[in-house]
């Protein structure tokens, strides 16, 4: 197994027993996530969490005079907390303090990358900001239940994220309401161009379409005094002019640039990137091809997971992707990807690799925040009810049913699920998995939808055929 990337410093001999115990706990957590013969049980995860916290208390006691030391104990401890966090999501304890560790770590990566990239949408910041508030709320709620050491660590990381978030918000603070939609459009185009650049076959027509959109935006922005290049001169001269403007902006960044400068800089980047990727046609320099292939494979697998998440994702599966990305991200030197000889990548390879890295972290963040607060043991039932609810809502949206008999399949399925409960609980053997409230609420919503649809059709039938004695005795009774 590979540790999280980190600088290695000599290990205090007194910490060796702690490291040995943490390595054993990490192995047990990994075996727990790999075992597909049964679902991950709450009692197993909570027991392992308690044992990790015991080791945290021991190491803190040893480091009373060296609080800032970081060695292999810390990297393995981080692995354990990541696995525990994802395991809490797997068992449906999404709103508990240990569950947010992985989300906060991923948000820290995303915020650092947004700061490095210097372009992002206000919506990016709103999403992360809202999630940080949720994490803070879960920490507050967990003060009576969870270790102060864990809560202190989480709150410190949340504070770091908030500080970076505030810096990024300041950077966009001068955007005006009329320029914000145009800035958002430019962010979207630049990301879409980078996505085109990673296709198996370079989509020239699609890139040309984005170029036309950029030209249209350029014309729309001229009344604001925003010009990416002079209208005269050759294509090469225009490109050189934009590159020089962009270089001056990057070399002399402003803490909170004016809206005009912010939009103009991004517009220039978009034009330069179109020319660059059309020239490269998706070809990556050989020294960076291996890293590119790894990142592309991770991105594609994560995107596939996002499409089938409800039915196939065990949140602990994200751990291996996180660690692979962390190793690649932390292998950079001063933000640069280096080849085997220590030479930095050219601008094209640098931006392409960073796009894949950031896109993968963003997908992990999406998968974490969209995880349902339901144990994987109840997910099959939860997913069936979610599908039933969607179907019933579509039926209602389409005008309802023409006969109560059309509701027979829905009633049958709902009653069969309802009959699975024992004393009002969905049991798996003798266990009562987490997420009972979410599943029960969904079941009741479905029953209510069927009842409303049945009532509507019966009232309509009574109004149209007063006194008609059509019998529905063959229907399954409602709850």
Tab-separated table of C-alpha atoms in Angstrom:
chain	number	residue	atom	x	y	z
A	1	UNK	CA	0.000	0.000	0.000
A	2	UNK	CA	1.149	3.545	-0.733
A	3	UNK	CA	1.042	6.306	1.825
A	4	UNK	CA	-0.328	9.741	1.173
A	5	UNK	CA	2.345	11.915	-0.401
A	6	UNK	CA	4.234	13.987	2.134
A	7	UNK	CA	7.729	14.976	3.143
A	8	UNK	CA	9.325	12.277	5.285
A	9	UNK	CA	11.229	13.235	8.429
A	10	UNK	CA	12.765	10.879	10.999
A	11	UNK	CA	10.246	9.069	13.159
A	12	UNK	CA	10.451	9.417	16.933
A	13	UNK	CA	11.027	5.851	18.276
A	14	UNK	CA	8.242	6.476	20.776
A	15	UNK	CA	5.824	6.913	17.866
A	16	UNK	CA	6.688	3.595	16.221
A	17	UNK	CA	3.984	1.641	18.131
A	18	UNK	CA	1.456	4.285	17.096
A	19	UNK	CA	2.502	3.945	13.458
A	20	UNK	CA	2.231	0.155	13.635
A	21	UNK	CA	-1.254	0.392	15.085
A	22	UNK	CA	-2.363	2.970	12.489
A	23	UNK	CA	-1.005	0.826	9.643
A	24	UNK	CA	-3.028	-2.097	10.982
A	25	UNK	CA	-6.163	0.074	11.249
A	26	UNK	CA	-5.671	1.366	7.707
A	27	UNK	CA	-5.358	-2.196	6.424
A	28	UNK	CA	-8.569	-3.179	8.220
A	29	UNK	CA	-10.394	-0.157	6.798
A	30	UNK	CA	-9.217	-0.991	3.284
A	31	UNK	CA	-10.277	-4.631	3.670
A	32	UNK	CA	-13.658	-3.413	4.899
A	33	UNK	CA	-14.192	-1.315	1.780
A	34	UNK	CA	-12.978	-4.071	-0.537
A	35	UNK	CA	-15.294	-6.741	0.847
A	36	UNK	CA	-18.258	-6.836	-1.552
A	37	UNK	CA	-19.756	-9.997	-0.054
A	38	UNK	CA	-21.657	-7.908	2.486
A	39	UNK	CA	-22.524	-4.289	3.156
A	40	UNK	CA	-20.383	-2.063	5.383
A	41	UNK	CA	-21.845	-2.166	8.903
A	42	UNK	CA	-22.105	0.824	11.240
A	43	UNK	CA	-20.713	-1.004	14.242
A	44	UNK	CA	-17.549	-1.998	12.347
A	45	UNK	CA	-16.875	1.560	11.141
A	46	UNK	CA	-17.581	3.177	14.520
A	47	UNK	CA	-15.324	0.653	16.290
A	48	UNK	CA	-12.434	1.439	13.919
A	49	UNK	CA	-13.071	5.180	14.285
A	50	UNK	CA	-12.786	4.878	18.078
A	51	UNK	CA	-9.497	2.999	17.765
A	52	UNK	CA	-8.061	5.675	15.456
A	53	UNK	CA	-9.077	8.403	17.907
A	54	UNK	CA	-7.280	6.493	20.682
A	55	UNK	CA	-4.062	6.716	18.647
A	56	UNK	CA	-4.639	10.425	18.004
A	57	UNK	CA	-4.837	11.011	21.748
A	58	UNK	CA	-1.625	9.047	22.309
A	59	UNK	CA	0.333	10.936	19.633
A	60	UNK	CA	-0.962	14.300	20.882
A	61	UNK	CA	0.249	13.453	24.369
A	62	UNK	CA	3.721	12.652	22.976
A	63	UNK	CA	3.862	15.875	20.961
A	64	UNK	CA	3.049	18.361	23.693
A	65	UNK	CA	6.252	20.283	22.874
A	66	UNK	CA	6.299	19.683	19.093
A	67	UNK	CA	2.769	20.336	17.878
A	68	UNK	CA	3.721	21.102	14.267
A	69	UNK	CA	5.739	17.958	13.573
A	70	UNK	CA	4.722	15.990	10.479
A	71	UNK	CA	6.021	12.505	9.737
A	72	UNK	CA	4.776	9.172	8.469
A	73	UNK	CA	2.397	8.838	11.418
A	74	UNK	CA	0.506	11.887	10.109
A	75	UNK	CA	0.282	10.632	6.533
A	76	UNK	CA	-1.079	7.247	7.617
A	77	UNK	CA	-3.427	8.965	10.068
A	78	UNK	CA	-4.748	11.087	7.198
A	79	UNK	CA	-5.363	7.893	5.215
A	80	UNK	CA	-7.326	6.465	8.148
A	81	UNK	CA	-9.462	9.574	8.519
A	82	UNK	CA	-10.150	9.657	4.766
A	83	UNK	CA	-11.270	6.024	4.835
A	84	UNK	CA	-13.386	6.546	7.954
A	85	UNK	CA	-14.978	9.638	6.421
A	86	UNK	CA	-15.952	7.794	3.241
A	87	UNK	CA	-17.093	4.804	5.317
A	88	UNK	CA	-19.435	7.093	7.278
A	89	UNK	CA	-20.949	8.145	3.947
A	90	UNK	CA	-21.278	4.492	2.955
A	91	UNK	CA	-23.228	3.617	6.105
A	92	UNK	CA	-25.506	6.644	5.715
A	93	UNK	CA	-24.089	8.829	8.511
A	94	UNK	CA	-23.540	11.736	6.110
A	95	UNK	CA	-24.364	14.433	8.637
A	96	UNK	CA	-21.974	13.241	11.324
A	97	UNK	CA	-18.686	15.046	12.002
A	98	UNK	CA	-16.331	12.203	10.866
A	99	UNK	CA	-18.122	12.071	7.496
A	100	UNK	CA	-17.057	15.588	6.484
A	101	UNK	CA	-13.286	14.988	6.654
A	102	UNK	CA	-13.059	13.834	3.042
A	103	UNK	CA	-15.297	16.625	1.753
A	104	UNK	CA	-13.235	19.311	3.509
A	105	UNK	CA	-9.975	17.827	2.166
A	106	UNK	CA	-11.371	17.833	-1.370
A	107	UNK	CA	-12.669	21.399	-1.033
A	108	UNK	CA	-9.214	22.517	0.110
A	109	UNK	CA	-7.722	21.023	-3.069
A	110	UNK	CA	-10.356	22.638	-5.276
A	111	UNK	CA	-9.939	26.074	-3.693
A	112	UNK	CA	-6.156	25.913	-4.062
A	113	UNK	CA	-6.554	24.975	-7.708
A	114	UNK	CA	-9.051	27.771	-8.364
A	115	UNK	CA	-6.641	30.240	-6.778
A	116	UNK	CA	-3.812	28.900	-8.924
A	117	UNK	CA	-5.885	28.994	-12.104
A	118	UNK	CA	-7.058	32.604	-11.423
A	119	UNK	CA	-10.327	32.011	-13.270
A	120	UNK	CA	-13.543	30.562	-11.884
A	121	UNK	CA	-17.231	31.249	-11.772
A	122	UNK	CA	-19.060	32.842	-8.812
A	123	UNK	CA	-21.195	29.683	-8.853
A	124	UNK	CA	-18.077	27.609	-8.098
A	125	UNK	CA	-17.536	29.640	-4.948
A	126	UNK	CA	-21.215	29.561	-3.950
A	127	UNK	CA	-21.281	25.754	-4.101
A	128	UNK	CA	-18.160	25.360	-1.976
A	129	UNK	CA	-19.256	28.084	0.431
A	130	UNK	CA	-22.619	26.417	1.030
A	131	UNK	CA	-20.934	23.080	1.678
A	132	UNK	CA	-18.494	24.663	4.148
A	133	UNK	CA	-21.450	26.030	6.099
A	134	UNK	CA	-22.969	22.532	6.204
A	135	UNK	CA	-19.676	21.111	7.477
A	136	UNK	CA	-19.460	23.749	10.193
A	137	UNK	CA	-23.015	22.938	11.278
A	138	UNK	CA	-22.251	19.210	11.504
A	139	UNK	CA	-19.175	19.993	13.630
A	140	UNK	CA	-21.237	22.127	16.003
A	141	UNK	CA	-23.842	19.411	16.298
A	142	UNK	CA	-21.207	16.757	17.002
A	143	UNK	CA	-19.508	18.489	19.956
A	144	UNK	CA	-21.237	16.251	22.463
A	145	UNK	CA	-20.657	13.034	20.521
A	146	UNK	CA	-17.199	13.158	18.960
A	147	UNK	CA	-13.598	13.608	20.013
A	148	UNK	CA	-12.420	17.207	20.581
A	149	UNK	CA	-9.244	16.288	18.664
A	150	UNK	CA	-11.248	15.440	15.551
A	151	UNK	CA	-13.443	18.529	15.844
A	152	UNK	CA	-10.440	20.801	16.354
A	153	UNK	CA	-8.776	19.359	13.260
A	154	UNK	CA	-11.941	19.729	11.153
A	155	UNK	CA	-12.614	23.292	12.307
A	156	UNK	CA	-9.007	24.286	11.540
A	157	UNK	CA	-9.324	22.902	8.018
A	158	UNK	CA	-12.686	24.613	7.532
A	159	UNK	CA	-11.111	27.916	8.617
A	160	UNK	CA	-8.287	27.472	6.073
A	161	UNK	CA	-10.866	26.838	3.351
A	162	UNK	CA	-12.855	29.900	4.386
A	163	UNK	CA	-9.749	32.093	4.216
A	164	UNK	CA	-8.982	30.943	0.671
A	165	UNK	CA	-12.637	31.281	-0.294
A	166	UNK	CA	-12.658	34.890	0.949
A	167	UNK	CA	-9.588	35.678	-1.174
A	168	UNK	CA	-11.266	34.217	-4.258
A	169	UNK	CA	-14.495	36.109	-3.578
A	170	UNK	CA	-12.510	39.340	-3.236
A	171	UNK	CA	-10.943	38.696	-6.634
A	172	UNK	CA	-14.424	38.739	-8.221
A	173	UNK	CA	-15.819	41.499	-6.016
A	174	UNK	CA	-15.734	44.169	-8.724
A	175	UNK	CA	-17.707	42.177	-11.280
A	176	UNK	CA	-20.844	44.122	-12.225
A	177	UNK	CA	-24.265	42.480	-12.751
A	178	UNK	CA	-24.111	43.104	-16.517
A	179	UNK	CA	-20.568	41.679	-16.870
A	180	UNK	CA	-21.040	38.656	-14.591
A	181	UNK	CA	-23.024	36.565	-17.161
A	182	UNK	CA	-20.371	37.283	-19.794
A	183	UNK	CA	-17.591	36.336	-17.394
A	184	UNK	CA	-19.429	33.105	-16.537
A	185	UNK	CA	-19.735	32.370	-20.257
A	186	UNK	CA	-15.996	32.844	-20.748
A	187	UNK	CA	-15.220	30.485	-17.846
A	188	UNK	CA	-17.542	27.898	-19.395
A	189	UNK	CA	-15.938	28.266	-22.847
A	190	UNK	CA	-12.389	27.942	-21.487
A	191	UNK	CA	-13.307	24.765	-19.598
A	192	UNK	CA	-15.157	23.365	-22.603
A	193	UNK	CA	-12.125	24.012	-24.805
A	194	UNK	CA	-9.932	22.112	-22.337
A	195	UNK	CA	-12.435	19.241	-22.382
A	196	UNK	CA	-12.293	19.170	-26.200
A	197	UNK	CA	-8.526	19.002	-25.962
A	198	UNK	CA	-8.686	15.669	-24.079
A	199	UNK	CA	-10.937	13.841	-26.546
A	200	UNK	CA	-9.621	10.750	-28.302
A	201	UNK	CA	-10.157	12.583	-31.608
A	202	UNK	CA	-9.677	16.339	-31.606
A	203	UNK	CA	-13.072	17.987	-32.452
A	204	UNK	CA	-12.039	20.798	-34.789
A	205	UNK	CA	-15.630	21.739	-35.658
A	206	UNK	CA	-16.614	22.070	-32.000
A	207	UNK	CA	-13.560	24.196	-31.235
A	208	UNK	CA	-14.370	26.420	-34.211
A	209	UNK	CA	-17.874	26.880	-32.815
A	210	UNK	CA	-16.423	28.016	-29.487
A	211	UNK	CA	-14.148	30.404	-31.389
A	212	UNK	CA	-17.196	31.980	-33.045
A	213	UNK	CA	-18.818	32.352	-29.618
A	214	UNK	CA	-15.672	34.091	-28.396
A	215	UNK	CA	-15.730	36.496	-31.332
A	216	UNK	CA	-19.374	37.320	-30.612
A	217	UNK	CA	-18.559	37.944	-26.954
A	218	UNK	CA	-15.619	40.096	-28.014
A	219	UNK	CA	-17.966	42.335	-29.998
A	220	UNK	CA	-20.433	42.499	-27.097
A	221	UNK	CA	-17.654	43.521	-24.712
A	222	UNK	CA	-16.196	46.317	-26.859
A	223	UNK	CA	-18.768	48.877	-25.630
A	224	UNK	CA	-17.372	48.261	-22.123
A	225	UNK	CA	-13.872	49.120	-23.351
A	226	UNK	CA	-12.821	45.453	-23.199
A	227	UNK	CA	-10.655	44.504	-26.188
A	228	UNK	CA	-8.582	41.331	-26.428
A	229	UNK	CA	-6.539	42.530	-29.423
A	230	UNK	CA	-6.382	45.359	-31.940
A	231	UNK	CA	-8.513	44.876	-35.048
A	232	UNK	CA	-5.548	45.472	-37.364
A	233	UNK	CA	-2.471	43.332	-37.843
A	234	UNK	CA	-1.767	39.734	-38.780
A	235	UNK	CA	-3.002	36.738	-36.802
A	236	UNK	CA	0.497	36.256	-35.376
A	237	UNK	CA	0.707	39.914	-34.308
A	238	UNK	CA	-2.684	39.724	-32.599
A	239	UNK	CA	-1.651	36.579	-30.762
A	240	UNK	CA	1.640	38.157	-29.666
A	241	UNK	CA	-0.211	41.238	-28.440
A	242	UNK	CA	-2.641	39.154	-26.378
A	243	UNK	CA	0.182	37.039	-24.958
A	244	UNK	CA	2.079	40.161	-23.882
A	245	UNK	CA	-1.010	41.655	-22.206
A	246	UNK	CA	-1.665	38.385	-20.427
A	247	UNK	CA	1.948	38.058	-19.286
A	248	UNK	CA	1.900	41.550	-17.772
A	249	UNK	CA	-1.330	40.750	-15.929
A	250	UNK	CA	0.022	37.462	-14.532
A	251	UNK	CA	3.374	39.010	-13.552
A	252	UNK	CA	1.653	41.902	-11.745
A	253	UNK	CA	-1.562	40.481	-10.270
A	254	UNK	CA	-3.996	42.790	-8.497
A	255	UNK	CA	-5.587	41.767	-5.174
A	256	UNK	CA	-9.037	42.683	-6.487
A	257	UNK	CA	-8.823	43.553	-10.197
A	258	UNK	CA	-11.368	45.867	-11.766
A	259	UNK	CA	-14.129	44.125	-13.687
A	260	UNK	CA	-12.767	45.330	-17.029
A	261	UNK	CA	-9.293	43.908	-16.392
A	262	UNK	CA	-10.727	40.640	-15.028
A	263	UNK	CA	-12.913	39.977	-18.064
A	264	UNK	CA	-10.313	41.178	-20.552
A	265	UNK	CA	-7.648	38.859	-19.118
A	266	UNK	CA	-9.962	35.855	-19.329
A	267	UNK	CA	-11.006	36.770	-22.868
A	268	UNK	CA	-7.344	36.879	-23.921
A	269	UNK	CA	-6.693	33.500	-22.300
A	270	UNK	CA	-9.582	31.981	-24.243
A	271	UNK	CA	-8.326	33.258	-27.614
A	272	UNK	CA	-4.765	32.127	-26.910
A	273	UNK	CA	-5.972	28.713	-25.758
A	274	UNK	CA	-8.000	28.189	-28.952
A	275	UNK	CA	-4.939	28.886	-31.095
A	276	UNK	CA	-2.742	26.687	-28.881
A	277	UNK	CA	-4.962	23.604	-28.821
A	278	UNK	CA	-5.757	23.831	-32.550
A	279	UNK	CA	-2.030	23.784	-33.192
A	280	UNK	CA	-1.378	20.836	-30.871
A	281	UNK	CA	-4.459	18.781	-31.866
A	282	UNK	CA	-4.384	16.877	-28.570
A	283	UNK	CA	-0.768	15.725	-28.897
A	284	UNK	CA	1.023	15.551	-25.526
A	285	UNK	CA	4.820	15.647	-25.303
A	286	UNK	CA	6.231	12.176	-24.609
A	287	UNK	CA	7.782	12.987	-21.170
A	288	UNK	CA	4.295	13.840	-19.846
A	289	UNK	CA	2.273	11.226	-21.739
A	290	UNK	CA	2.269	8.745	-18.852
A	291	UNK	CA	0.904	11.331	-16.385
A	292	UNK	CA	-1.650	12.447	-18.969
A	293	UNK	CA	-2.874	8.874	-19.533
A	294	UNK	CA	-3.211	8.259	-15.787
A	295	UNK	CA	-5.187	11.456	-15.226
A	296	UNK	CA	-7.398	10.870	-18.248
A	297	UNK	CA	-8.173	7.333	-17.067
A	298	UNK	CA	-9.082	8.591	-13.576
A	299	UNK	CA	-11.282	11.354	-15.000
A	300	UNK	CA	-13.143	8.952	-17.288
A	301	UNK	CA	-13.719	6.410	-14.518
A	302	UNK	CA	-14.998	9.085	-12.137
A	303	UNK	CA	-17.358	10.479	-14.772
A	304	UNK	CA	-18.693	6.991	-15.406
A	305	UNK	CA	-19.278	6.616	-11.655
A	306	UNK	CA	-21.186	9.904	-11.620
A	307	UNK	CA	-23.599	8.503	-14.222
A	308	UNK	CA	-24.265	5.253	-12.339
A	309	UNK	CA	-23.737	6.581	-8.807
A	310	UNK	CA	-27.091	5.593	-7.325
A	311	UNK	CA	-26.685	1.950	-8.303
A	312	UNK	CA	-22.980	1.189	-8.268
A	313	UNK	CA	-21.020	3.607	-6.074
A	314	UNK	CA	-19.658	2.610	-2.691
A	315	UNK	CA	-18.277	5.889	-1.392
A	316	UNK	CA	-15.140	4.219	-0.051
A	317	UNK	CA	-14.243	3.479	-3.697
A	318	UNK	CA	-13.332	7.176	-4.007
A	319	UNK	CA	-10.376	6.710	-1.656
A	320	UNK	CA	-8.105	5.123	-4.270
A	321	UNK	CA	-8.901	7.902	-6.765
A	322	UNK	CA	-8.223	10.582	-4.159
A	323	UNK	CA	-4.862	9.102	-3.288
A	324	UNK	CA	-3.764	8.737	-6.915
A	325	UNK	CA	-4.690	12.363	-7.572
A	326	UNK	CA	-2.954	13.515	-4.383
A	327	UNK	CA	0.264	11.789	-5.401
A	328	UNK	CA	0.209	13.447	-8.831
A	329	UNK	CA	-0.770	16.853	-7.430
A	330	UNK	CA	1.916	16.842	-4.754
A	331	UNK	CA	4.593	15.672	-7.173
A	332	UNK	CA	4.487	19.136	-8.770
A	333	UNK	CA	7.298	21.548	-7.916
A	334	UNK	CA	6.296	25.193	-7.526
A	335	UNK	CA	3.085	24.276	-9.311
A	336	UNK	CA	4.889	22.759	-12.311
A	337	UNK	CA	4.755	19.235	-13.683
A	338	UNK	CA	8.324	18.016	-14.192
A	339	UNK	CA	9.744	15.368	-16.497
A	340	UNK	CA	12.235	12.725	-15.347
A	341	UNK	CA	15.082	15.206	-15.825
A	342	UNK	CA	13.394	17.838	-13.674
A	343	UNK	CA	12.392	20.100	-16.570
A	344	UNK	CA	8.992	21.838	-16.293
A	345	UNK	CA	6.221	21.178	-18.788
A	346	UNK	CA	5.414	23.683	-21.519
A	347	UNK	CA	2.281	25.808	-21.154
A	348	UNK	CA	0.193	23.429	-23.273
A	349	UNK	CA	1.021	20.289	-21.271
A	350	UNK	CA	0.836	22.200	-17.995
A	351	UNK	CA	-2.704	23.478	-18.595
A	352	UNK	CA	-3.945	20.195	-20.036
A	353	UNK	CA	-2.695	18.166	-17.069
A	354	UNK	CA	-4.082	20.713	-14.600
A	355	UNK	CA	-7.482	20.604	-16.298
A	356	UNK	CA	-7.637	16.802	-15.882
A	357	UNK	CA	-6.468	17.041	-12.269
A	358	UNK	CA	-9.002	19.710	-11.332
A	359	UNK	CA	-11.828	18.061	-13.217
A	360	UNK	CA	-11.216	14.803	-11.334
A	361	UNK	CA	-11.224	16.521	-7.941
A	362	UNK	CA	-14.411	18.372	-8.915
A	363	UNK	CA	-16.104	15.073	-9.827
A	364	UNK	CA	-15.069	13.544	-6.485
A	365	UNK	CA	-16.530	16.583	-4.724
A	366	UNK	CA	-19.791	16.153	-6.656
A	367	UNK	CA	-19.973	12.451	-5.757
A	368	UNK	CA	-19.369	13.205	-2.078
A	369	UNK	CA	-21.957	15.973	-1.737
A	370	UNK	CA	-24.585	14.052	-3.725
A	371	UNK	CA	-24.211	10.921	-1.575
A	372	UNK	CA	-27.568	9.987	-0.058
A	373	UNK	CA	-27.817	9.703	3.759
A	374	UNK	CA	-28.768	6.043	3.465
A	375	UNK	CA	-26.751	2.931	4.301
A	376	UNK	CA	-25.691	0.926	1.269
A	377	UNK	CA	-27.727	-1.928	2.770
A	378	UNK	CA	-30.896	0.108	2.116
A	379	UNK	CA	-29.807	1.630	-1.199
A	380	UNK	CA	-31.585	-0.982	-3.375
A	381	UNK	CA	-34.905	-0.123	-1.669
A	382	UNK	CA	-34.124	3.608	-1.685
A	383	UNK	CA	-33.264	3.567	-5.390
A	384	UNK	CA	-36.431	1.649	-6.269
A	385	UNK	CA	-38.539	4.167	-4.358
A	386	UNK	CA	-36.692	7.077	-5.967
A	387	UNK	CA	-37.467	5.632	-9.410
A	388	UNK	CA	-41.112	5.008	-8.459
A	389	UNK	CA	-41.466	8.568	-7.197
A	390	UNK	CA	-40.029	9.979	-10.432
A	391	UNK	CA	-42.425	7.855	-12.493
A	392	UNK	CA	-45.439	8.916	-10.402
A	393	UNK	CA	-44.462	12.576	-10.661
A	394	UNK	CA	-44.189	12.227	-14.440
A	395	UNK	CA	-47.627	10.579	-14.557
A	396	UNK	CA	-49.070	13.426	-12.502
A	397	UNK	CA	-47.318	16.025	-14.668
A	398	UNK	CA	-48.766	14.382	-17.801
A	399	UNK	CA	-52.327	14.769	-16.496
A	400	UNK	CA	-52.782	11.690	-14.330
A	401	UNK	CA	-54.328	8.327	-15.247
A	402	UNK	CA	-57.551	7.510	-17.045
A	403	UNK	CA	-58.465	4.614	-14.757
A	404	UNK	CA	-57.540	3.583	-11.180
A	405	UNK	CA	-56.428	0.245	-12.652
A	406	UNK	CA	-53.418	1.979	-14.214
A	407	UNK	CA	-52.096	2.531	-10.695
A	408	UNK	CA	-52.180	-1.202	-9.924
A	409	UNK	CA	-48.430	-1.877	-10.677
A	410	UNK	CA	-47.349	1.069	-8.508
A	411	UNK	CA	-49.585	-0.002	-5.619
A	412	UNK	CA	-48.327	-3.586	-5.863
A	413	UNK	CA	-44.693	-2.504	-5.731
A	414	UNK	CA	-45.213	-0.041	-2.877
A	415	UNK	CA	-47.107	-2.590	-0.790
A	416	UNK	CA	-44.411	-5.204	-1.371
A	417	UNK	CA	-41.773	-2.735	-0.115
A	418	UNK	CA	-43.953	-1.688	2.819
A	419	UNK	CA	-44.393	-5.354	3.813
A	420	UNK	CA	-40.607	-5.689	4.129
A	421	UNK	CA	-40.664	-3.593	7.311
A	422	UNK	CA	-40.518	-5.230	10.718
A	423	UNK	CA	-42.082	-3.097	13.459
A	424	UNK	CA	-41.802	-0.126	11.127
A	425	UNK	CA	-38.086	-0.712	10.387
A	426	UNK	CA	-36.297	-2.016	7.318
A	427	UNK	CA	-34.144	-4.809	8.706
A	428	UNK	CA	-31.139	-6.599	7.223
A	429	UNK	CA	-30.850	-9.748	9.289
A	430	UNK	CA	-30.851	-8.503	12.870
A	431	UNK	CA	-29.357	-5.127	11.917
A	432	UNK	CA	-31.216	-1.838	11.540
A	433	UNK	CA	-29.147	0.069	8.929
A	434	UNK	CA	-28.917	3.872	8.985
A	435	UNK	CA	-31.199	5.899	6.732
A	436	UNK	CA	-34.533	4.574	8.012
A	437	UNK	CA	-36.045	8.059	8.073
A	438	UNK	CA	-35.073	8.862	4.481
A	439	UNK	CA	-36.432	5.569	3.118
A	440	UNK	CA	-39.665	5.783	5.151
A	441	UNK	CA	-40.270	9.384	4.038
A	442	UNK	CA	-39.760	8.391	0.408
A	443	UNK	CA	-42.175	5.467	0.797
A	444	UNK	CA	-44.821	7.746	2.303
A	445	UNK	CA	-44.327	10.291	-0.506
A	446	UNK	CA	-44.970	7.538	-3.059
A	447	UNK	CA	-48.105	6.334	-1.265
A	448	UNK	CA	-49.360	9.905	-1.134
A	449	UNK	CA	-48.780	10.402	-4.865
A	450	UNK	CA	-50.692	7.205	-5.677
A	451	UNK	CA	-53.509	8.310	-3.382
A	452	UNK	CA	-53.706	11.742	-5.051
A	453	UNK	CA	-53.739	10.214	-8.538
A	454	UNK	CA	-56.429	7.706	-7.559
A	455	UNK	CA	-58.564	10.420	-5.943
A	456	UNK	CA	-58.300	12.643	-9.011
A	457	UNK	CA	-59.381	9.930	-11.448
A	458	UNK	CA	-62.200	8.750	-9.185
A	459	UNK	CA	-63.529	12.296	-8.771
A	460	UNK	CA	-63.314	12.823	-12.510
A	461	UNK	CA	-65.113	9.537	-13.157
A	462	UNK	CA	-67.857	10.386	-10.641
A	463	UNK	CA	-68.416	13.783	-12.221
A	464	UNK	CA	-68.644	12.329	-15.730
A	465	UNK	CA	-70.642	9.207	-14.889
A	466	UNK	CA	-72.857	9.972	-11.948
A	467	UNK	CA	-74.174	6.768	-10.456
A	468	UNK	CA	-71.932	4.494	-12.534
A	469	UNK	CA	-71.059	1.411	-10.449
A	470	UNK	CA	-67.687	0.540	-11.946
A	471	UNK	CA	-65.990	-1.787	-9.466
A	472	UNK	CA	-62.292	-1.564	-8.627
A	473	UNK	CA	-62.354	-4.513	-6.278
A	474	UNK	CA	-59.389	-6.042	-8.094
A	475	UNK	CA	-57.094	-3.178	-7.122
A	476	UNK	CA	-54.518	-3.530	-4.436
A	477	UNK	CA	-55.643	-1.572	-1.354
A	478	UNK	CA	-53.672	1.534	-0.502
A	479	UNK	CA	-51.792	1.971	2.726
